[in-house]
mmCIF file of N, CA and C in Angstrom:
data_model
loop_
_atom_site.group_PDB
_atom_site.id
_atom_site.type_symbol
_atom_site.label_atom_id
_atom_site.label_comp_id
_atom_site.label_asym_id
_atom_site.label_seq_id
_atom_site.Cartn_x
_atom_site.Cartn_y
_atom_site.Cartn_z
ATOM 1 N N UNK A 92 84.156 91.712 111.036
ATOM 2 C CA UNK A 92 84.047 92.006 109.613
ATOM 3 C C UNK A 92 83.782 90.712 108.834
ATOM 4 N N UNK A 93 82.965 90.978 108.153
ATOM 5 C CA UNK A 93 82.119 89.781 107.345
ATOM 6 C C UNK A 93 83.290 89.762 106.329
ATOM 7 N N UNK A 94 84.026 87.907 106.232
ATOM 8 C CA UNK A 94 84.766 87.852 105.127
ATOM 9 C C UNK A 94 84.661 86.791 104.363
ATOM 10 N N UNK A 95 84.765 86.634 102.846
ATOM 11 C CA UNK A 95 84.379 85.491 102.170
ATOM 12 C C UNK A 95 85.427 85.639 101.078
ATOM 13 N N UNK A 96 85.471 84.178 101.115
ATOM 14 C CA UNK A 96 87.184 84.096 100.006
ATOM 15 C C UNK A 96 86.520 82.612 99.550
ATOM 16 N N UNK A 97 86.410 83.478 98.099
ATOM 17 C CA UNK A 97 86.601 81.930 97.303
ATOM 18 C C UNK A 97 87.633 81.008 96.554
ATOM 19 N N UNK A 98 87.162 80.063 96.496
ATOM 20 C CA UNK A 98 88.187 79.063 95.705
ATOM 21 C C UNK A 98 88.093 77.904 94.783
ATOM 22 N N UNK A 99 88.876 76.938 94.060
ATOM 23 C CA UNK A 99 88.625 76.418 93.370
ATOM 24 C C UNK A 99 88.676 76.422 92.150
ATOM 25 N N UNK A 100 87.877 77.841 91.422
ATOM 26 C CA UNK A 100 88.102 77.641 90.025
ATOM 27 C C UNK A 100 88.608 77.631 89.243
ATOM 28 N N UNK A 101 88.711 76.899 87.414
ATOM 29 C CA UNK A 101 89.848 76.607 86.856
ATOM 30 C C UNK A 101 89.484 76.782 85.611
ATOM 31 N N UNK A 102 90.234 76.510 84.883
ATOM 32 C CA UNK A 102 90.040 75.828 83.226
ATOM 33 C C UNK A 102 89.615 74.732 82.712
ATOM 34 N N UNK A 103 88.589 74.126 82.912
ATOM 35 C CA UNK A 103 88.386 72.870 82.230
ATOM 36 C C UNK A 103 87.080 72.818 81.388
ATOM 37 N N UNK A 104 87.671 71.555 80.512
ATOM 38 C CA UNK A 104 86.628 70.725 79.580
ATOM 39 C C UNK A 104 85.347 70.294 79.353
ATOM 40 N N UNK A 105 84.560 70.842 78.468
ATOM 41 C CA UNK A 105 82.798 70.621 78.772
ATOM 42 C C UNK A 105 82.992 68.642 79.583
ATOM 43 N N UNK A 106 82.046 68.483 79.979
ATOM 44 C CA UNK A 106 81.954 67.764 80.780
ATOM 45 C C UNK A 106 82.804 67.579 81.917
ATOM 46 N N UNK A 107 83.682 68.106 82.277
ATOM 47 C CA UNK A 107 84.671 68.189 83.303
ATOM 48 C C UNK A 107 84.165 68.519 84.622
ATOM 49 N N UNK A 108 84.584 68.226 86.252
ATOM 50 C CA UNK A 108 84.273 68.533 87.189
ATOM 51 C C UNK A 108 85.081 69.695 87.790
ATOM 52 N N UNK A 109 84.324 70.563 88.992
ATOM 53 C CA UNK A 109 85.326 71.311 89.489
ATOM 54 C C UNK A 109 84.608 71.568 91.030
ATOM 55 N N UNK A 110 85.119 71.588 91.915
ATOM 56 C CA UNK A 110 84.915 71.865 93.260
ATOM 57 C C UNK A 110 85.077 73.096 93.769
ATOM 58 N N UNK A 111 83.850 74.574 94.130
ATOM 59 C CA UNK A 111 84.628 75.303 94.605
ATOM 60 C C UNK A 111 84.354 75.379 96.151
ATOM 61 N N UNK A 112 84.899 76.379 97.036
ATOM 62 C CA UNK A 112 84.871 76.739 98.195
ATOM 63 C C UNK A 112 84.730 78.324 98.654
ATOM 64 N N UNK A 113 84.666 77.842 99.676
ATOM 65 C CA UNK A 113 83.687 79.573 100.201
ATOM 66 C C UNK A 113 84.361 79.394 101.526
ATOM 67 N N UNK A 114 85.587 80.188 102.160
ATOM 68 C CA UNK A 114 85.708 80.093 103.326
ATOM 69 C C UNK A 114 85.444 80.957 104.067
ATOM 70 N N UNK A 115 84.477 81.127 105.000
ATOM 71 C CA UNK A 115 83.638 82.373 105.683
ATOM 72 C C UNK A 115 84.597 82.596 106.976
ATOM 73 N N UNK A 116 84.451 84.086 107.460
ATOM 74 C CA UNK A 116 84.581 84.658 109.015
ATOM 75 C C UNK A 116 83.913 85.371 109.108
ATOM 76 N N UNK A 117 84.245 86.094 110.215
ATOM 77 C CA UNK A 117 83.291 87.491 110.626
ATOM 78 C C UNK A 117 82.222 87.346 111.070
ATOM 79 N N UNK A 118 81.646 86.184 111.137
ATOM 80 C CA UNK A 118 80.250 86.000 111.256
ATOM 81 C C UNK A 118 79.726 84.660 111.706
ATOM 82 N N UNK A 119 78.539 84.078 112.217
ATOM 83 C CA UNK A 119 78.217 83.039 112.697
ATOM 84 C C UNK A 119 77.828 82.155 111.692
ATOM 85 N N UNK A 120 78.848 81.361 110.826
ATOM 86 C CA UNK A 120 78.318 80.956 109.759
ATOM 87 C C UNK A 120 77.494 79.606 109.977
ATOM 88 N N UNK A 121 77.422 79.218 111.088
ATOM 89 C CA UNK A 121 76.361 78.178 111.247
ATOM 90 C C UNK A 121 75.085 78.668 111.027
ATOM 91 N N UNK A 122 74.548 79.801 111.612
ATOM 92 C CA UNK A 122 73.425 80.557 111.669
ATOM 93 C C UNK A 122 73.170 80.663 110.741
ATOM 94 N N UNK A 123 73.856 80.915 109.490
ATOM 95 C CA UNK A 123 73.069 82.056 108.250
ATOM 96 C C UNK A 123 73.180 80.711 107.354
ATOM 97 N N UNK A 124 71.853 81.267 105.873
ATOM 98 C CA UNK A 124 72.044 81.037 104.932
ATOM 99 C C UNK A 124 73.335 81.029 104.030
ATOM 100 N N UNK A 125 73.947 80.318 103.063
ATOM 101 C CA UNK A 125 74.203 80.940 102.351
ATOM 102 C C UNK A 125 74.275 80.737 100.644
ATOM 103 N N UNK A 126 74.900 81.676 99.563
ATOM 104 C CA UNK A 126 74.554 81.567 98.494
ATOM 105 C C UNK A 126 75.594 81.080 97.409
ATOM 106 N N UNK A 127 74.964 80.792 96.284
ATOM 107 C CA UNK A 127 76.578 81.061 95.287
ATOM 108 C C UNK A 127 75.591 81.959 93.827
ATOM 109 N N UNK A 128 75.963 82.429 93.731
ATOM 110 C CA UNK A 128 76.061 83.506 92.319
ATOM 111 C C UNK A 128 77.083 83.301 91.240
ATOM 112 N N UNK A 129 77.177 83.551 90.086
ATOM 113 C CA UNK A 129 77.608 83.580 89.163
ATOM 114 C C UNK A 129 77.147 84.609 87.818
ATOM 115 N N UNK A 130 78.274 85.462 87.766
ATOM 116 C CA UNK A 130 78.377 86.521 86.170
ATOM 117 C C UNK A 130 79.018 85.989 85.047
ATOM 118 N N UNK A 131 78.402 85.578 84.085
ATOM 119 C CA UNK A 131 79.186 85.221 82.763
ATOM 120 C C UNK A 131 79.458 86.218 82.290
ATOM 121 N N UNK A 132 80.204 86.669 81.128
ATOM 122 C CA UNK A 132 81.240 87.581 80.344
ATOM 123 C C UNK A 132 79.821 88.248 80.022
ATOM 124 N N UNK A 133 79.517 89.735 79.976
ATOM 125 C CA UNK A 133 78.416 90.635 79.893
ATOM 126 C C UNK A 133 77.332 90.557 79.632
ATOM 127 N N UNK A 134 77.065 89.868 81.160
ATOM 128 C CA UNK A 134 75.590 88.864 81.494
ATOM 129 C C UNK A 134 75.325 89.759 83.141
ATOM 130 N N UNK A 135 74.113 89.871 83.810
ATOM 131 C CA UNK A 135 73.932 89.608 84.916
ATOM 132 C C UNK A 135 74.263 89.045 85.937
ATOM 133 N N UNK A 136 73.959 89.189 86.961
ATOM 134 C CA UNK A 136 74.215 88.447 87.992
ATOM 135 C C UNK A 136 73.307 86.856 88.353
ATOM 136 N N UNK A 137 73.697 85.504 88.285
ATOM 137 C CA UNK A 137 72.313 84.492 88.148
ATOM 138 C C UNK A 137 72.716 83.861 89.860
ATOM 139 N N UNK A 138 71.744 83.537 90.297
ATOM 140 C CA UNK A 138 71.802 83.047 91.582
ATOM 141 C C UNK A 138 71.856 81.207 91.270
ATOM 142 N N UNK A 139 72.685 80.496 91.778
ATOM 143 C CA UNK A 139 73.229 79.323 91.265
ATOM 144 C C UNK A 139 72.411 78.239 91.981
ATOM 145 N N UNK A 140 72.666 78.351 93.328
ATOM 146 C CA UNK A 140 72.242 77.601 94.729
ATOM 147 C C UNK A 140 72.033 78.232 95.966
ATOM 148 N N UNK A 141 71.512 77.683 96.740
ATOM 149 C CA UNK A 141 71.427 78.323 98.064
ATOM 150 C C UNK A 141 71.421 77.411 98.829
ATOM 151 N N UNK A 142 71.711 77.321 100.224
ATOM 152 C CA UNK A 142 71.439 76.286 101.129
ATOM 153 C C UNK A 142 71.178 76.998 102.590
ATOM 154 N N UNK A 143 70.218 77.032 103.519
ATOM 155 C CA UNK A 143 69.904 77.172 104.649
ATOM 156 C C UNK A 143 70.655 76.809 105.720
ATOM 157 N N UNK A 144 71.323 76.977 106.750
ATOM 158 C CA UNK A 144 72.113 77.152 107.769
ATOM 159 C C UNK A 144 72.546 75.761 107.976
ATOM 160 N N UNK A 145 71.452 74.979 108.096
ATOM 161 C CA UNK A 145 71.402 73.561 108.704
ATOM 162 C C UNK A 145 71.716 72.819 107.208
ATOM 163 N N UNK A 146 71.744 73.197 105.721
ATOM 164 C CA UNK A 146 72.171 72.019 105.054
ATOM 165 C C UNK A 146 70.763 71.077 104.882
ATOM 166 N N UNK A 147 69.631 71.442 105.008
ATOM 167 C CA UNK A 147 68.618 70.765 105.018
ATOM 168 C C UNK A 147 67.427 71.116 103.850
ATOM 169 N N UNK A 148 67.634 72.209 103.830
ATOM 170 C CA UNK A 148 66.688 73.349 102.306
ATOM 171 C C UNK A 148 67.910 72.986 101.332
ATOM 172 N N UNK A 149 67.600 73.335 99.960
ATOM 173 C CA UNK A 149 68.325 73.600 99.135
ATOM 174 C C UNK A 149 67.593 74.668 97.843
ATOM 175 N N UNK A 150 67.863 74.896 97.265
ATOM 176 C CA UNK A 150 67.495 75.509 95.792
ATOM 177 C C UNK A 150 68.904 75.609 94.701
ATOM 178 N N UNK A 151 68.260 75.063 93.703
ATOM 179 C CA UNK A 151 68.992 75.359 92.339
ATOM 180 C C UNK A 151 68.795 75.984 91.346
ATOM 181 N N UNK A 152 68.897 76.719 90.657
ATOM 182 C CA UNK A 152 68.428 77.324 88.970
ATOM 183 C C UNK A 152 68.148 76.336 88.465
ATOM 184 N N UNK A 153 67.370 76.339 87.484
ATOM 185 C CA UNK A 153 66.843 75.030 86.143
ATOM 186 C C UNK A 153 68.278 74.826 86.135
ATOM 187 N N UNK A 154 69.075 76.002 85.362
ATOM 188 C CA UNK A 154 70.103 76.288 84.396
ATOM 189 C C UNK A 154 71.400 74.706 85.042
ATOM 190 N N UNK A 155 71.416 74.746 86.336
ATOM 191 C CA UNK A 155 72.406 73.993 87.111
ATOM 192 C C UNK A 155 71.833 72.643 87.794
ATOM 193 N N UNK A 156 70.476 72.209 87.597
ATOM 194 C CA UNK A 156 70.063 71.197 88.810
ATOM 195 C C UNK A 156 70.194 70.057 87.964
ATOM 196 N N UNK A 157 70.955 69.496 88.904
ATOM 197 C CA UNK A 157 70.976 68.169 88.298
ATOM 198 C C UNK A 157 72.448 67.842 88.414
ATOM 199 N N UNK A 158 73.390 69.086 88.545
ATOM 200 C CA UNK A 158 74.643 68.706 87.587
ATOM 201 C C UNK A 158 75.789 69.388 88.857
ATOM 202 N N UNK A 159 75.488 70.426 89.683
ATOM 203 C CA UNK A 159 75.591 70.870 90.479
ATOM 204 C C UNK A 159 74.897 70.560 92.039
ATOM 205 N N UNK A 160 76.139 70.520 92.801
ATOM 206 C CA UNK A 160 75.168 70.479 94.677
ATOM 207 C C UNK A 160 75.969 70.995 95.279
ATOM 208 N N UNK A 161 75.281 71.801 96.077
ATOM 209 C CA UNK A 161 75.776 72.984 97.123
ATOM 210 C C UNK A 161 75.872 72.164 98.398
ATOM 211 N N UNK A 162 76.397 72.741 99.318
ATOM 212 C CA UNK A 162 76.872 71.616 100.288
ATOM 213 C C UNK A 162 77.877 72.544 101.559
ATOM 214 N N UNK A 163 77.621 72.517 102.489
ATOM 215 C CA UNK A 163 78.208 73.376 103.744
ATOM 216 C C UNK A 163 79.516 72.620 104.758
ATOM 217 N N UNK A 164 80.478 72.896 105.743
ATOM 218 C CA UNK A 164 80.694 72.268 106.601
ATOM 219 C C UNK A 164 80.664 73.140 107.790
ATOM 220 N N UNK A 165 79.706 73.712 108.963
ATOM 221 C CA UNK A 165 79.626 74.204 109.558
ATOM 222 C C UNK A 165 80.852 74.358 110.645
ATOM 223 N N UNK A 166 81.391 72.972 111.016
ATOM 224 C CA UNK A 166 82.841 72.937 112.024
ATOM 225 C C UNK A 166 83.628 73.868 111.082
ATOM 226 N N UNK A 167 83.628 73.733 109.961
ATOM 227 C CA UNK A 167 85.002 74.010 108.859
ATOM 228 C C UNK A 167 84.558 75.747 108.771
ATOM 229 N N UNK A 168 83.552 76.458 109.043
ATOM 230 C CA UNK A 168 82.671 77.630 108.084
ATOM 231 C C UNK A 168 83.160 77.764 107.112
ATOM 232 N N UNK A 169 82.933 76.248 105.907
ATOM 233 C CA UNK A 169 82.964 76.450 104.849
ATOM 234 C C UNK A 169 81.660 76.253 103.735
ATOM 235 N N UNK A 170 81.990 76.707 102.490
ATOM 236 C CA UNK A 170 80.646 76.359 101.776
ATOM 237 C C UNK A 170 81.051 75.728 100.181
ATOM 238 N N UNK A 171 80.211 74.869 100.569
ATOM 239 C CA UNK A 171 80.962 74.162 98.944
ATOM 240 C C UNK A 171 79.793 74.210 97.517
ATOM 241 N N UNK A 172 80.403 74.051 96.216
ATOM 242 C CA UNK A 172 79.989 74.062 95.087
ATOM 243 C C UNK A 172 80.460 72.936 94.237
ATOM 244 N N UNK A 173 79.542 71.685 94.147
ATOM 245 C CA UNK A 173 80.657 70.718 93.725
ATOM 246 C C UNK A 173 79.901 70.879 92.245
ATOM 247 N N UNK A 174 80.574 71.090 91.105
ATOM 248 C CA UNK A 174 80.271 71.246 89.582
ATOM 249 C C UNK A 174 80.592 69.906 88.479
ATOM 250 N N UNK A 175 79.424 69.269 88.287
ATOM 251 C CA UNK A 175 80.093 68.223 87.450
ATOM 252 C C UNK A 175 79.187 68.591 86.280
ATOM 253 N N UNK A 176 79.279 67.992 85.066
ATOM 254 C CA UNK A 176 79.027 67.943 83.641
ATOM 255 C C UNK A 176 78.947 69.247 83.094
ATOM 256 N N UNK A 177 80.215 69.823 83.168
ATOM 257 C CA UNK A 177 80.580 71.395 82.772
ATOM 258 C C UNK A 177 80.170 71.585 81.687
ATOM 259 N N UNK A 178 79.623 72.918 80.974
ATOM 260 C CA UNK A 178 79.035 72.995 79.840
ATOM 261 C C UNK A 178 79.616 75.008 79.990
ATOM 262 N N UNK A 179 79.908 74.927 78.560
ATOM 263 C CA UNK A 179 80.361 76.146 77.988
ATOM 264 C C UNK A 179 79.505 77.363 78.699
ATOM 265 N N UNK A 180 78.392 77.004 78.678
ATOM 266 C CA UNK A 180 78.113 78.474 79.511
ATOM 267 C C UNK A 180 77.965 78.624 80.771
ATOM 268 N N UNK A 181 78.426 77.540 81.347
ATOM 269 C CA UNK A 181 79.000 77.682 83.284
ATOM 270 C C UNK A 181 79.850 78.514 83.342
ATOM 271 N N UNK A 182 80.967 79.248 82.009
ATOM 272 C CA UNK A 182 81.966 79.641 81.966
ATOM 273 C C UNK A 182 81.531 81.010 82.846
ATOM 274 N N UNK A 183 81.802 81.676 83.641
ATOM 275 C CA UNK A 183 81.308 82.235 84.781
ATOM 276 C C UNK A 183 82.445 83.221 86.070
ATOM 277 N N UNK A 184 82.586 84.093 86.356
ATOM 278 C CA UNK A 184 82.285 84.044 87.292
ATOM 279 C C UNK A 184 81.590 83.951 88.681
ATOM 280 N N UNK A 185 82.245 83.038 89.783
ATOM 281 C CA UNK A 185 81.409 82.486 90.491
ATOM 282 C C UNK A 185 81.780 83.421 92.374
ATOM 283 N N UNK A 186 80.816 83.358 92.786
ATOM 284 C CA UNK A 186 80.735 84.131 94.070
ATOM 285 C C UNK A 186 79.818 83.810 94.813
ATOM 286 N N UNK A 187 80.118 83.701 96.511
ATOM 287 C CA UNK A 187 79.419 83.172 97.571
ATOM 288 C C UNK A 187 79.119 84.406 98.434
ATOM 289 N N UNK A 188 77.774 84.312 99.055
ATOM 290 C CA UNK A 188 77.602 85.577 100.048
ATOM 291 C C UNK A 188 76.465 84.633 100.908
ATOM 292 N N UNK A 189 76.219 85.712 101.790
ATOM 293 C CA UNK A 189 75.684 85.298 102.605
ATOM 294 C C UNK A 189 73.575 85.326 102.618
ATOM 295 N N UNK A 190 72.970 84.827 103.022
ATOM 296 C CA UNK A 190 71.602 84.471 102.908
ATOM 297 C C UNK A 190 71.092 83.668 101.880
ATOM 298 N N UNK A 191 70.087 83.458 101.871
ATOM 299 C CA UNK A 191 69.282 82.269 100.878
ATOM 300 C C UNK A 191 69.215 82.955 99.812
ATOM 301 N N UNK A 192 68.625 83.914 99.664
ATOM 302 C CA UNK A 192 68.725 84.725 97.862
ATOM 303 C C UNK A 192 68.839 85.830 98.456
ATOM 304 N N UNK A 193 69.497 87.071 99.158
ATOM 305 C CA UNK A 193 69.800 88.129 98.820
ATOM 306 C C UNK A 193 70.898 88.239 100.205
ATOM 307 N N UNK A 194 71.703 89.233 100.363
ATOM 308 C CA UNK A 194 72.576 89.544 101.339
ATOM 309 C C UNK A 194 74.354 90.014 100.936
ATOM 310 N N UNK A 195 74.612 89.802 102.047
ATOM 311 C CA UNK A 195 76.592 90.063 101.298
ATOM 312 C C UNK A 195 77.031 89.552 100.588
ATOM 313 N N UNK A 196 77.878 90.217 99.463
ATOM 314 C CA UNK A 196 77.987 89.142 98.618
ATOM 315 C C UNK A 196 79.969 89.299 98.779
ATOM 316 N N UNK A 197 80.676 88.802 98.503
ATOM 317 C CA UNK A 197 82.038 88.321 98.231
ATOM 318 C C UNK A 197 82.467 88.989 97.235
ATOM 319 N N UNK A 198 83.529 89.630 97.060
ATOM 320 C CA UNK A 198 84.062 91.063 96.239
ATOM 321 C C UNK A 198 85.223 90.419 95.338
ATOM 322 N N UNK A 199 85.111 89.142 95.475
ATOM 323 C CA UNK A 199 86.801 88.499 94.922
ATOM 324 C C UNK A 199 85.969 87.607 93.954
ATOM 325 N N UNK A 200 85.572 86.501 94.140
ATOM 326 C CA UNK A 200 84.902 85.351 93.386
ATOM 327 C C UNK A 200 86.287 84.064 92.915
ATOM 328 N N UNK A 201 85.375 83.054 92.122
ATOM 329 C CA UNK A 201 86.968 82.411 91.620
ATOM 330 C C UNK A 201 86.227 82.004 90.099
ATOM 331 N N UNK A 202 87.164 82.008 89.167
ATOM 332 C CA UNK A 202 86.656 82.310 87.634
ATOM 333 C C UNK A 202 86.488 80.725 87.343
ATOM 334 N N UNK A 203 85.665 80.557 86.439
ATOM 335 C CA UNK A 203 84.959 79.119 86.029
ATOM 336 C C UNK A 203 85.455 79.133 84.678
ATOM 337 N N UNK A 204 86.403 78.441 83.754
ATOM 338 C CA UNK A 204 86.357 78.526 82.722
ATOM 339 C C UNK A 204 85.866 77.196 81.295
ATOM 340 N N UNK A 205 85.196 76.879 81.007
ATOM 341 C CA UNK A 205 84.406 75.485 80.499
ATOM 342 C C UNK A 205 85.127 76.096 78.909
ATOM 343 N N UNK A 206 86.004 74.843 78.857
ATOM 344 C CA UNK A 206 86.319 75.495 77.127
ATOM 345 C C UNK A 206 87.497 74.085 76.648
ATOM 346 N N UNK A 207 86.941 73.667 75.297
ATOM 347 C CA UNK A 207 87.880 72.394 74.856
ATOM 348 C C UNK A 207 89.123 73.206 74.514
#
């Protein structure tokens, strides 16, 4: 059973950093892609980052590049989101699934909150 538990997110300050995590089972997480997503307060779903199995591809949204890097540890099957120069509308929930842009997605998420 494919499982994904996120972590990390918090309350902090426009410009503030935050680290999240994605700890995968169920599955060969060396093999697969995977993603992070994010829903702001009665918004869509926006696709954040992605990274390819090996950590070698990447993709970002305009909305996040620059300020954000996605980042894997295959020994660990973990997946990381490291968030620096927070800005009010990162305020988000955030969620990891599996493939480069489409696949399982994570039913829990961890909430992003950017607010002085």
């Amino acid at each position: 059973e494919v499982q994904l538990v996120e972590s990390g997110g918090g309350l902090v300050q426009p410009g503030g950093s935050l680290r999240l995590s994605c700890a995968a089972s169920g599955f060969t997480f060396s093999s697969r892609s995977m993603r992070w997503v994010r829903q702001a307060p009665g918004k869509g779903f926006e696709r954040v980052s992605s990274i390819d199995s090996g950590g070698g591809i990447t993709y970002y949204a305009d909305s996040v590049k620059g300020r954000f890097t996605i980042s894997r540890d295959n020994a660990k099957n973990t997946l990381y989101l490291q968030l620096n120069s927070l800005k009010t509308e990162d305020t988000a929930m955030y969620y990891c699934g599996t493939g480069f842009s489409a696949g399982r997605m994570s039913d829990q998420g961890t909430q992003v909150t950017v607010s002085s």
